[in-house]
Amino acid sequence: MENLIELEKNYFKFRRDRQFIKEFNYYLTNYVGRPTPLYFAENLSRKYKCRIYLKREDLCHTGAHKINNCIGQALLAKRMGKKRIVAETGAGQHGVATATACSLLGLECVIYMGEKDYERQSPNQLKMRILGAKVVKVSSGSKTLKDAINEAIRDWVTNVQITHYLIGSVVGPHPYPIMVRDFQSIIGKEVKDQILKIEKKLPDILIACVGGGSNSIGLFYPFIEEKEVRMIGVEGGGIGSNPGEHSATLNYGTPGVLHGSYSYLLQDSEGQVMPTHSVSAGLDYPGVGPELSYLKDIGRIHFDVVKDEEALEAFFEISRLEGIIPALESSHALAYLKRISHEIKGKLIVINLSGRGDKDIEIIRKFVKEGKIE
Amino acid sequence: MSEIENRFKLILNENRKAFIPYFTAFYPSPELFRELIRIADRTGADFIEIGLPFSDPLADGKTIQFSSQWVLEKGFSLSGLLKELYYLKKEIKASLILMSYLNPLLKRGIKSLAKELKECGVDGIVIPDLPFEESIYINEIFKSNDIDLIYLIAPTSSEQRISQIDRWARGFIYLVSIIGVTGMRENLPNYLNEYVRRVKNLISKPLCIGFGISNPNQARRIAQISDGVIVGSALMNLIKENLNEKNLLDKFQKFIQELRRSV
């Protein structure tokens, strides 16, 4: 608890510190490559008879939005005098982004990765090692993201004096959910500026995928007060709605406590956390950010599910229509277009393309081999 | 005064130290679990801590992670455990303390659970992932059912926090010996004596020490500086290592007797 109090104190201090903000923005511009383009997807728009913009977070350095938060937290860790970073990773995107920020800022880096993810996202674990990080395979529990978080937290509480835990999503104990949200809300801020400049009005609909919720709240947060903007969060529907077949926490979960926050949770009648499934490792998490849970309860954001096969279909659709290979996570958000195609004619839509799909090539190869896709 | 506080008064009057073994509920099987508790009670355990298995035991090291997962895979229900404790309590002298992560308790409903626990003869509860800041409401519910919410203090806890915890604590205070999770350690940390002295100056409740205590020698050293010794992983590990041995219960009895004597 003392470490969280220390972190809260430091974060609240530095988020108002001019020098800190200047340095953060410097790296976002010159290292990450921000602002990322808001791209008018002409072919997709023609197909769905509306105006679709893609927020190109896939063009960030390291290939996903995760780096925004990593730069922010790594800079904070340095100011707090921490020499060592631990982090969890599911798809490997957060792990790669953390390893990258650590190389840049000269911090020791240890990444925990579930054994199941280690196998299915092998290019990313290799990248982390190239970047000088130590990658630890986690074989406890369900061998995925939640267990990697458990192990990262255990490491953190053991080595707390020299270590910062760089959590990758808007989950975990306070102040993590608000800190990660703040670092990621650069996405929504840019979208707001860009769309007003190009279209001279706010979007009708925002769509983002939701695992823990960092890319979605990053996009949504600056629009929360804009009541006329509809927001849709898309969860991993996996292969069905039975327990263990999906990772759709906000759709099928009930309130509970995991990793230090009270939020929706996939759990059984005994309060044990349930196994999850999603074709996309980055959505494969039984919890979700507490702020998103609240925004669901007050009805501000609508949450729905997209199944594995729908996401795969969208993966190919965007690749072939726009020449952009999206991450399987982001493909869930893109797949939602088809679902609402009957009601979006003429609308202005922004979809967060949170990451690129290179890391998913092995999964796609498997599906091709099994004859599930052409 | 609560049941735990009464017992501590007697223990301290007799100039003894409390011995508190930990067991993961129903590990390695409900039948053996019952036997292990009986042995622990006969050996003179003052309190017995029973851990509710949880899918994500954040404060636990490999050994208790293993025993928890083992029990969950075989199928575990809190109702089943409550029933077991109800009957066990009638035949043992030791006071029962439940250890559980917060979520299974929330799922059951804290208010109804507190009543059920008291009916089963549980006198105290340890919730390792419930921070002091969030604990007051839950503390009141347990208190009104005459169950002590037992707080943990870690080497990283500030003096201000320790004093605050002492004001709300009932029963005893659980001092975490090391920075980190449960599990056996070759050596106890060097700073332990000074750390315990610092904490003792700030608190009025009995102080029991757990985490990392692996053998009778360490238990003896801990007993010298505290009011009670909690041993968990070392016991669970002995059970794990001897799962297929016919003399599991004999070995267990020998080990727990040594621990008891050293305390």
XYZ file of C-alpha atoms in Angstrom:
637
model
C 0.000 0.000 0.000
C 2.830 2.402 0.835
C 4.158 2.026 -2.716
C 0.762 3.009 -4.127
C 0.598 6.029 -1.848
C 4.103 7.012 -2.993
C 3.117 6.533 -6.632
C -0.079 8.566 -6.242
C 1.782 11.409 -4.573
C 4.428 11.493 -7.290
C 2.007 11.166 -10.159
C -0.213 13.989 -8.897
C 2.873 16.138 -8.490
C 4.468 15.450 -11.860
C 1.350 15.565 -13.978
C 1.273 19.295 -13.255
C 5.016 19.723 -13.591
C 5.852 21.767 -16.693
C 9.225 20.140 -17.217
C 7.692 16.650 -16.992
C 4.920 17.484 -19.466
C 7.428 19.061 -21.827
C 9.657 16.006 -21.757
C 6.693 13.629 -22.212
C 5.478 15.607 -25.219
C 8.982 15.764 -26.649
C 9.241 11.980 -26.747
C 5.678 11.578 -28.046
C 6.491 13.829 -30.968
C 10.050 12.853 -31.794
C 10.238 9.261 -30.656
C 6.714 7.814 -30.850
C 5.795 9.815 -33.942
C 2.768 11.732 -32.735
C 0.345 13.032 -33.702
C -0.691 9.872 -35.505
C -2.776 10.454 -38.650
C -6.558 10.414 -38.647
C -7.000 8.661 -41.938
C -10.158 8.893 -44.049
C -10.766 5.272 -45.081
C -12.228 5.924 -48.520
C -12.909 2.372 -49.651
C -14.379 1.313 -46.351
C -16.513 4.454 -46.319
C -17.802 3.711 -49.803
C -18.702 0.171 -48.778
C -20.639 1.212 -45.653
C -22.045 4.421 -47.147
C -20.750 6.624 -44.361
C -17.619 8.586 -43.506
C -15.131 6.416 -41.641
C -11.893 7.670 -40.155
C -9.240 5.412 -38.691
C -7.069 6.721 -35.863
C -3.739 5.273 -36.871
C -2.252 4.210 -33.543
C -0.742 1.322 -35.489
C 1.739 3.879 -36.833
C 3.137 4.630 -33.387
C 6.690 3.441 -32.773
C 6.473 -0.258 -31.747
C 3.195 -0.620 -33.596
C 0.476 0.160 -31.067
C -0.878 2.788 -28.692
C 0.794 1.063 -25.712
C 3.971 3.146 -26.064
C 2.156 6.383 -25.044
C 1.636 5.075 -21.536
C 5.054 3.414 -21.344
C 6.925 6.626 -22.073
C 4.834 8.457 -19.466
C 5.293 5.891 -16.725
C 8.974 5.278 -17.469
C 9.667 9.016 -17.208
C 7.764 9.073 -13.924
C 9.667 6.035 -12.625
C 12.970 7.773 -13.352
C 11.870 10.858 -11.464
C 10.901 8.621 -8.550
C 14.438 7.224 -8.528
C 13.440 3.709 -9.610
C 16.085 1.769 -11.524
C 14.071 -1.283 -12.452
C 10.785 -1.786 -14.303
C 8.523 -4.825 -14.190
C 5.547 -5.242 -16.488
C 3.072 -7.845 -17.698
C 2.173 -8.484 -21.264
C -0.534 -10.406 -23.079
C -0.202 -9.915 -26.809
C 3.329 -8.695 -26.242
C 2.602 -5.155 -27.450
C 2.829 -3.686 -23.976
C 5.921 -5.770 -23.275
C 7.659 -4.518 -26.409
C 6.643 -0.926 -25.679
C 7.902 -1.223 -22.090
C 11.191 -2.792 -23.180
C 11.550 0.021 -25.715
C 10.940 2.793 -23.188
C 13.390 1.117 -20.797
C 16.121 0.964 -23.442
C 15.541 4.596 -24.257
C 15.679 5.735 -20.648
C 18.292 3.305 -19.357
C 16.125 1.255 -17.018
C 16.420 -2.448 -16.208
C 13.379 -4.291 -17.573
C 11.661 -7.554 -16.615
C 8.552 -8.641 -18.512
C 6.147 -11.323 -17.287
C 4.291 -13.182 -20.003
C 1.847 -16.088 -19.678
C 3.202 -19.297 -21.133
C 0.251 -19.568 -23.508
C 0.878 -16.045 -24.839
C 4.639 -16.633 -24.988
C 4.006 -19.368 -27.556
C 1.302 -17.656 -29.581
C 3.046 -14.277 -29.772
C 6.585 -15.473 -30.275
C 7.809 -12.587 -32.505
C 7.058 -10.165 -29.707
C 8.874 -12.088 -26.986
C 11.917 -12.208 -29.255
C 11.667 -8.448 -29.847
C 11.623 -7.807 -26.097
C 14.779 -9.852 -25.685
C 16.462 -8.022 -28.557
C 15.650 -4.797 -26.713
C 17.488 -6.116 -23.676
C 14.535 -7.072 -21.486
C 14.368 -10.249 -19.460
C 11.217 -12.175 -20.386
C 9.841 -14.495 -17.710
C 7.351 -17.195 -18.713
C 4.454 -17.529 -16.270
C 3.076 -21.036 -15.937
C 0.680 -20.532 -13.019
C -3.111 -20.322 -13.277
C -4.491 -19.864 -16.770
C -1.013 -19.004 -18.164
C -2.288 -15.777 -19.760
C -2.418 -12.051 -19.044
C -4.039 -12.155 -15.605
C -1.416 -14.567 -14.339
C 1.346 -12.412 -15.810
C -0.137 -9.499 -13.821
C -0.183 -11.646 -10.654
C 3.486 -12.464 -11.125
C 4.450 -8.861 -11.943
C 2.694 -7.673 -8.768
C 4.477 -10.344 -6.710
C 7.809 -9.184 -8.139
C 6.914 -5.569 -7.465
C 6.001 -6.095 -3.807
C 9.214 -8.096 -3.357
C 11.558 -5.546 -4.968
C 9.513 -2.455 -4.319
C 12.305 -0.112 -3.197
C 14.054 -0.061 -6.578
C 11.193 -1.143 -8.837
C 8.285 0.503 -10.608
C 5.422 -1.642 -11.885
C 4.541 -0.349 -15.322
C 1.020 -1.643 -15.794
C -0.193 -1.608 -19.387
C -3.895 -0.966 -19.082
C -6.432 1.048 -17.108
C -6.689 -1.729 -14.518
C -5.016 -2.482 -11.191
C -5.117 -0.440 -7.996
C -5.451 3.335 -7.799
C -3.744 5.439 -9.172
C -3.063 3.167 -12.175
C -6.471 3.395 -13.877
C -6.433 7.197 -13.961
C -2.727 7.497 -14.695
C -2.867 5.166 -17.694
C -6.051 6.895 -18.873
C -4.337 10.273 -18.707
C -1.316 9.094 -20.689
C -3.562 7.456 -23.301
C -6.071 10.274 -23.639
C -3.655 11.933 -26.080
C -5.437 9.675 -28.619
C -8.848 11.280 -28.098
C -7.409 14.780 -27.795
C -5.736 14.454 -31.186
C -8.863 12.944 -32.744
C -10.921 15.877 -31.505
C -8.515 18.440 -32.996
C -8.120 16.528 -36.232
C -11.800 15.825 -36.910
C -12.804 19.423 -36.136
C -10.175 20.604 -38.562
C -11.127 18.192 -41.346
C -14.889 17.804 -40.940
C -15.654 20.941 -38.884
C -17.784 18.852 -36.522
C -17.560 16.164 -33.890
C -17.972 12.509 -34.894
C -21.347 10.786 -34.522
C -19.853 7.510 -33.359
C -16.572 6.396 -31.782
C -15.645 2.722 -31.786
C -12.777 0.990 -29.962
C -11.982 -2.515 -28.774
C -11.881 -3.250 -25.043
C -9.600 -5.674 -23.241
C -8.478 -3.925 -20.085
C -9.622 -0.718 -21.760
C -6.587 1.525 -22.352
C -7.050 2.315 -26.049
C -10.802 2.732 -25.683
C -10.721 5.108 -22.753
C -7.816 6.907 -24.428
C -10.099 7.631 -27.364
C -13.338 8.152 -25.401
C -12.192 10.204 -22.438
C -11.917 13.620 -24.145
C -15.427 13.075 -25.585
C -17.223 11.986 -22.394
C -18.826 15.412 -21.943
C -19.848 15.658 -25.616
C -23.247 14.106 -25.107
C -24.080 13.874 -28.809
C -21.119 11.572 -29.512
C -22.089 7.913 -29.325
C -19.401 5.601 -27.966
C -19.156 1.891 -28.498
C -16.696 -0.431 -26.792
C -16.269 -3.842 -28.410
C -15.236 -6.821 -26.317
C -13.783 -10.165 -27.318
C -16.770 -12.435 -27.930
C -14.514 -15.452 -28.509
C -16.455 -18.499 -29.654
C -19.605 -18.111 -27.572
C -21.259 -16.660 -24.496
C -20.670 -19.610 -22.147
C -18.106 -19.251 -19.352
C -14.572 -19.690 -20.677
C -15.529 -19.058 -24.300
C -15.013 -15.289 -24.369
C -13.351 -12.349 -22.632
C -16.365 -10.016 -22.637
C -16.179 -8.762 -19.063
C -18.568 -5.813 -19.347
C -21.145 -7.830 -21.247
C -21.129 -11.071 -19.293
C -19.370 -10.232 -16.010
C -20.513 -9.207 -12.526
C -18.901 -6.751 -10.088
C -15.904 -8.019 -8.141
C -12.354 -7.274 -7.006
C -9.312 -8.361 -8.986
C -5.827 -6.829 -8.996
C -6.854 -4.101 -6.607
C -9.858 -2.583 -8.296
C -13.595 -3.044 -8.041
C -14.987 -3.472 -11.519
C -16.813 -5.941 -13.714
C -15.206 -9.349 -13.537
C -15.645 -12.750 -15.142
C -16.150 -14.953 -12.107
C -18.075 -18.020 -11.035
C -20.670 -18.279 -8.262
C -17.856 -18.792 -5.714
C -16.060 -15.586 -6.672
C -13.238 -17.460 -8.410
C -11.927 -15.728 -11.519
C -12.936 -17.542 -14.704
C -10.711 -18.569 -17.587
C -11.162 -16.435 -20.705
C -10.774 -16.923 -24.409
C -10.186 -14.621 -27.324
C -8.400 -15.121 -30.625
C -6.615 -11.925 -29.691
C -4.251 -12.241 -26.731
C -4.585 -8.539 -25.959
C -8.281 -8.887 -25.125
C -7.852 -12.067 -23.114
C -8.364 -10.636 -19.619
C -11.174 -11.400 -17.109
C -11.288 -7.882 -15.648
C -11.740 -4.410 -17.106
C -11.029 -0.842 -16.061
C -13.145 0.456 -13.153
C -13.859 3.729 -14.963
C -15.258 1.886 -17.975
C -17.379 -0.167 -15.579
C -18.775 3.078 -14.203
C -19.359 4.545 -17.678
C -21.274 1.401 -18.568
C -23.427 1.642 -15.438
C -24.372 5.266 -16.091
C -25.126 4.374 -19.705
C -22.549 6.688 -21.269
C -20.799 3.990 -23.284
C -22.436 1.053 -24.979
C -20.512 -2.209 -24.840
C -21.038 -5.085 -27.201
C -19.216 -8.239 -28.282
C -17.628 -9.356 -31.529
C -16.752 -13.008 -32.014
C -13.401 -14.405 -33.151
C -14.684 -15.203 -36.632
C -16.170 -11.731 -37.130
C -12.865 -10.173 -36.074
C -10.967 -12.389 -38.506
C -13.316 -11.396 -41.296
C -12.736 -7.712 -40.539
C -8.987 -8.336 -40.377
C -9.074 -9.387 -44.032
C -11.584 -6.758 -45.034
C -9.404 -3.852 -43.855
C -6.243 -5.466 -45.186
C -7.749 -5.855 -48.659
C -9.838 -2.681 -48.817
C -7.417 -0.233 -47.248
C -4.021 -1.896 -47.417
C -3.697 -1.795 -43.654
C -3.127 -5.013 -41.685
C -4.753 -4.365 -38.309
C -4.040 -6.101 -34.988
C -6.619 -8.749 -34.113
C -7.600 -6.608 -31.119
C -8.390 -3.626 -33.342
C -10.130 -5.958 -35.804
C -12.848 -6.389 -33.182
C -13.620 -2.671 -33.348
C -13.519 -2.714 -37.153
C -15.839 -5.732 -37.267
C -18.510 -3.764 -35.466
C -19.080 -1.675 -38.600
C -20.774 -4.606 -40.269
C -22.970 -5.166 -37.214
C -24.351 -1.631 -37.306
C -24.189 -1.182 -41.082
C -27.979 -0.672 -41.303
C -27.965 2.358 -39.013
C -24.808 4.248 -39.977
C -25.629 5.585 -43.430
C -24.184 9.076 -43.795
C -22.729 9.086 -40.298
C -19.287 10.298 -39.283
C -17.421 7.484 -37.526
C -13.984 7.251 -35.903
C -12.510 3.840 -35.178
C -9.390 3.414 -33.099
C -6.958 1.292 -35.045
C -5.009 0.619 -31.878
C -2.276 -1.576 -33.319
C -0.885 -3.233 -36.380
C -1.276 -6.897 -37.224
C 2.274 -8.119 -37.856
C 2.375 -9.859 -34.497
C -0.702 -11.910 -35.398
C 0.662 -13.455 -38.586
C 1.267 -16.854 -36.906
C -2.322 -17.051 -35.691
C -3.583 -16.182 -39.157
C -1.289 -18.812 -40.688
C -2.837 -21.407 -38.399
C -6.350 -20.479 -39.478
C -5.329 -20.574 -43.132
C -3.823 -24.039 -42.647
C -6.957 -25.311 -40.954
C -8.909 -24.098 -43.941
C -10.966 -21.710 -41.825
C -10.064 -18.817 -44.089
C -9.036 -18.546 -47.724
C -12.921 -8.643 24.771
C -13.050 -10.917 21.747
C -12.415 -14.653 21.801
C -8.965 -14.199 20.253
C -8.066 -11.462 22.725
C -9.199 -13.659 25.642
C -7.058 -16.491 24.448
C -4.075 -14.213 24.020
C -4.495 -12.964 27.540
C -4.286 -16.526 28.835
C -1.308 -17.358 26.610
C 0.610 -14.300 27.746
C -0.310 -14.952 31.391
C 1.185 -18.422 31.024
C 4.275 -16.775 29.607
C 3.919 -18.717 26.347
C 3.898 -17.811 22.678
C 1.040 -18.583 20.335
C 1.598 -21.173 17.642
C -0.501 -20.629 14.508
C -0.230 -23.194 11.704
C -1.833 -22.421 8.333
C -3.694 -24.880 6.126
C -5.121 -24.426 2.656
C -8.727 -25.604 2.988
C -9.255 -29.203 1.822
C -5.639 -29.653 0.772
C -4.708 -32.265 -0.277
C -8.193 -33.785 0.205
C -11.102 -33.090 2.559
C -10.339 -36.260 4.545
C -6.612 -35.562 4.958
C -7.306 -31.907 5.687
C -9.534 -32.962 8.597
C -6.813 -35.283 9.888
C -4.145 -32.578 9.596
C -6.258 -30.131 11.580
C -6.843 -32.734 14.288
C -3.102 -33.382 14.540
C -2.356 -29.652 14.668
C -4.906 -29.250 17.436
C -3.540 -32.173 19.457
C -0.033 -30.754 19.055
C -1.200 -27.627 20.823
C -1.876 -25.111 18.075
C -3.447 -22.078 19.759
C -5.027 -20.805 16.567
C -5.452 -22.526 13.233
C -5.493 -20.391 10.109
C -7.467 -21.849 7.242
C -6.906 -20.451 3.778
C -9.742 -20.289 1.296
C -8.277 -21.193 -2.082
C -8.463 -18.379 -4.649
C -7.722 -18.374 -8.374
C -5.413 -15.355 -8.076
C -3.578 -15.494 -4.744
C -1.507 -12.335 -5.143
C 0.167 -12.361 -1.747
C 1.206 -16.001 -1.973
C 4.346 -17.656 -3.246
C 4.637 -20.864 -5.256
C 3.724 -23.310 -2.477
C 0.372 -21.833 -1.514
C -0.381 -21.030 -5.154
C 0.058 -24.731 -5.812
C -2.124 -25.942 -2.947
C -4.849 -23.423 -3.841
C -4.910 -24.417 -7.486
C -4.898 -28.092 -6.516
C -8.011 -27.691 -4.389
C -9.802 -25.510 -6.963
C -9.148 -28.022 -9.715
C -10.766 -30.746 -7.610
C -13.803 -28.521 -7.068
C -14.200 -26.305 -4.051
C -17.201 -24.606 -2.492
C -17.309 -22.251 0.451
C -20.520 -23.917 1.648
C -18.668 -27.222 1.795
C -15.894 -25.656 3.858
C -18.336 -23.994 6.265
C -20.038 -27.315 6.874
C -16.692 -28.987 7.529
C -15.609 -26.265 9.954
C -18.908 -26.492 11.814
C -18.242 -30.131 12.698
C -14.487 -29.760 13.150
C -14.912 -26.916 15.589
C -16.907 -29.174 17.928
C -13.929 -31.473 18.412
C -10.966 -29.121 18.526
C -9.722 -26.692 21.159
C -7.873 -24.295 18.883
C -9.462 -21.054 17.751
C -10.187 -20.836 14.018
C -9.063 -17.998 11.774
C -10.092 -17.794 8.132
C -7.752 -16.365 5.492
C -9.401 -15.286 2.269
C -8.870 -12.872 -0.564
C -11.614 -10.294 -0.814
C -13.501 -11.388 -3.921
C -14.910 -14.747 -2.735
C -16.163 -12.969 0.398
C -17.809 -10.181 -1.592
C -19.428 -12.718 -3.870
C -20.940 -14.542 -0.898
C -22.041 -11.250 0.686
C -20.056 -9.998 3.684
C -23.053 -9.574 5.986
C -24.503 -13.042 5.595
C -21.052 -14.609 5.528
C -20.042 -12.998 8.832
C -23.039 -14.660 10.494
C -22.306 -18.003 8.870
C -18.675 -17.862 9.950
C -19.592 -17.168 13.541
C -22.016 -20.093 13.543
C -19.126 -22.279 12.384
C -16.961 -21.069 15.233
C -14.595 -18.847 13.286
C -13.095 -16.155 15.544
C -10.987 -14.130 13.153
C -10.418 -13.321 9.513
C -7.369 -12.257 7.496
C -7.979 -10.574 4.115
C -4.573 -9.977 2.521
C -5.818 -7.840 -0.389
C -8.042 -5.583 1.707
C -6.127 -2.364 2.356
C -6.714 -0.598 5.647
C -8.200 2.391 3.798
C -11.042 0.267 2.441
C -11.545 -1.888 5.514
C -13.649 0.104 7.972
C -17.084 -0.917 6.679
C -16.099 -4.575 6.535
C -14.450 -4.347 9.944
C -17.719 -3.118 11.475
C -19.689 -5.997 10.003
C -17.310 -8.618 11.336
C -17.091 -6.846 14.662
C -20.847 -6.929 15.120
C -20.650 -10.691 14.626
C -17.830 -11.001 17.132
C -15.208 -11.854 14.519
C -11.875 -10.031 14.564
C -10.602 -8.572 11.317
C -6.862 -9.138 11.543
C -4.682 -6.526 9.849
C -1.315 -7.058 8.249
C 1.699 -4.806 8.650
C 4.632 -4.986 6.227
C 8.221 -3.776 6.522
C 7.266 -0.955 4.162
C 4.387 0.298 6.376
C 4.846 3.829 7.671
C 4.633 4.685 11.361
C 1.500 6.711 10.821
C -0.176 3.775 9.115
C 0.899 1.301 11.796
C -0.604 3.510 14.509
C -3.828 3.871 12.543
C -4.060 0.123 12.021
C -3.490 -0.496 15.717
C -6.480 1.700 16.557
C -8.769 -0.432 14.389
C -7.151 -3.822 14.866
C -8.797 -6.501 16.957
C -7.416 -9.859 18.088
C -3.806 -9.505 17.063
C -1.684 -7.828 14.419
C -0.136 -9.965 11.694
C 3.359 -8.777 10.979
C 4.718 -9.758 7.595
C 8.360 -10.633 8.238
C 9.691 -9.915 4.782
C 9.130 -7.630 1.829
C 7.314 -9.882 -0.610
C 5.005 -12.888 -0.784
C 4.538 -16.015 1.354
C 6.934 -18.917 0.970
C 9.941 -20.490 2.596
C 13.172 -18.507 2.865
C 16.620 -19.755 3.781
C 17.273 -16.771 5.977
C 15.127 -14.306 7.823
C 15.931 -10.699 6.925
C 18.676 -8.873 8.852
C 16.456 -5.934 9.619
C 13.865 -8.110 11.386
C 14.765 -7.369 15.025
C 14.889 -3.641 14.535
C 11.719 -3.659 12.442
C 9.826 -5.618 15.101
C 11.067 -3.269 17.813
C 9.887 -0.266 15.815
C 6.435 -1.788 15.312
C 6.095 -2.885 18.952
C 6.614 0.697 20.081
C 3.650 1.769 18.002
C 1.072 -0.899 18.831
C -0.912 -2.136 21.793
C -2.234 -5.436 20.380
C -0.456 -8.802 20.427
C 1.955 -9.202 17.525
C 2.254 -12.417 15.516
C 4.801 -12.896 12.750
C 4.376 -14.850 9.536
C 5.725 -15.187 5.952
C 8.912 -17.075 5.224
C 9.255 -19.079 8.441
C 10.584 -22.412 7.223
C 11.972 -24.436 10.119
C 11.992 -24.858 13.917
C 15.126 -22.733 14.311
C 13.564 -19.788 12.568
C 10.330 -20.321 14.489
C 12.280 -20.198 17.752
C 13.952 -16.945 16.770
C 10.612 -15.415 15.788
C 8.972 -16.565 19.030
C 11.641 -14.724 21.014
C 10.689 -11.382 19.523
C 6.904 -11.756 19.113
C 3.712 -13.013 20.739
C 3.050 -15.693 18.148
C 4.412 -17.503 15.131
C 2.493 -18.274 11.925
C 3.786 -21.091 9.717
C 2.114 -21.885 6.395
C 4.214 -22.648 3.332
C 6.612 -24.924 5.226
C 3.683 -27.143 6.287
C 2.014 -27.074 2.863
C 5.351 -27.908 1.273
C 5.884 -30.901 3.536
C 2.455 -32.194 2.532
C 3.184 -31.612 -1.153
C 6.526 -33.431 -0.951
C 4.935 -36.446 0.751
C 1.628 -36.663 -1.094
C 2.203 -40.226 -2.181
C 3.917 -41.396 0.981
C 2.046 -43.685 3.351
C 3.666 -42.008 6.336
C 2.557 -38.475 5.355
C 0.644 -38.001 8.591
C 3.532 -39.293 10.735
C 6.018 -37.010 9.045
C 3.616 -34.115 9.386
C 3.068 -34.834 13.058
C 6.799 -34.971 13.720
C 7.437 -31.671 11.943
C 4.574 -29.793 13.551
C 5.590 -31.067 16.995
C 9.095 -29.716 16.445
C 7.642 -26.393 15.414
C 5.353 -26.286 18.421
C 8.207 -27.083 20.791
C 10.447 -24.436 19.286
C 7.764 -21.815 19.728
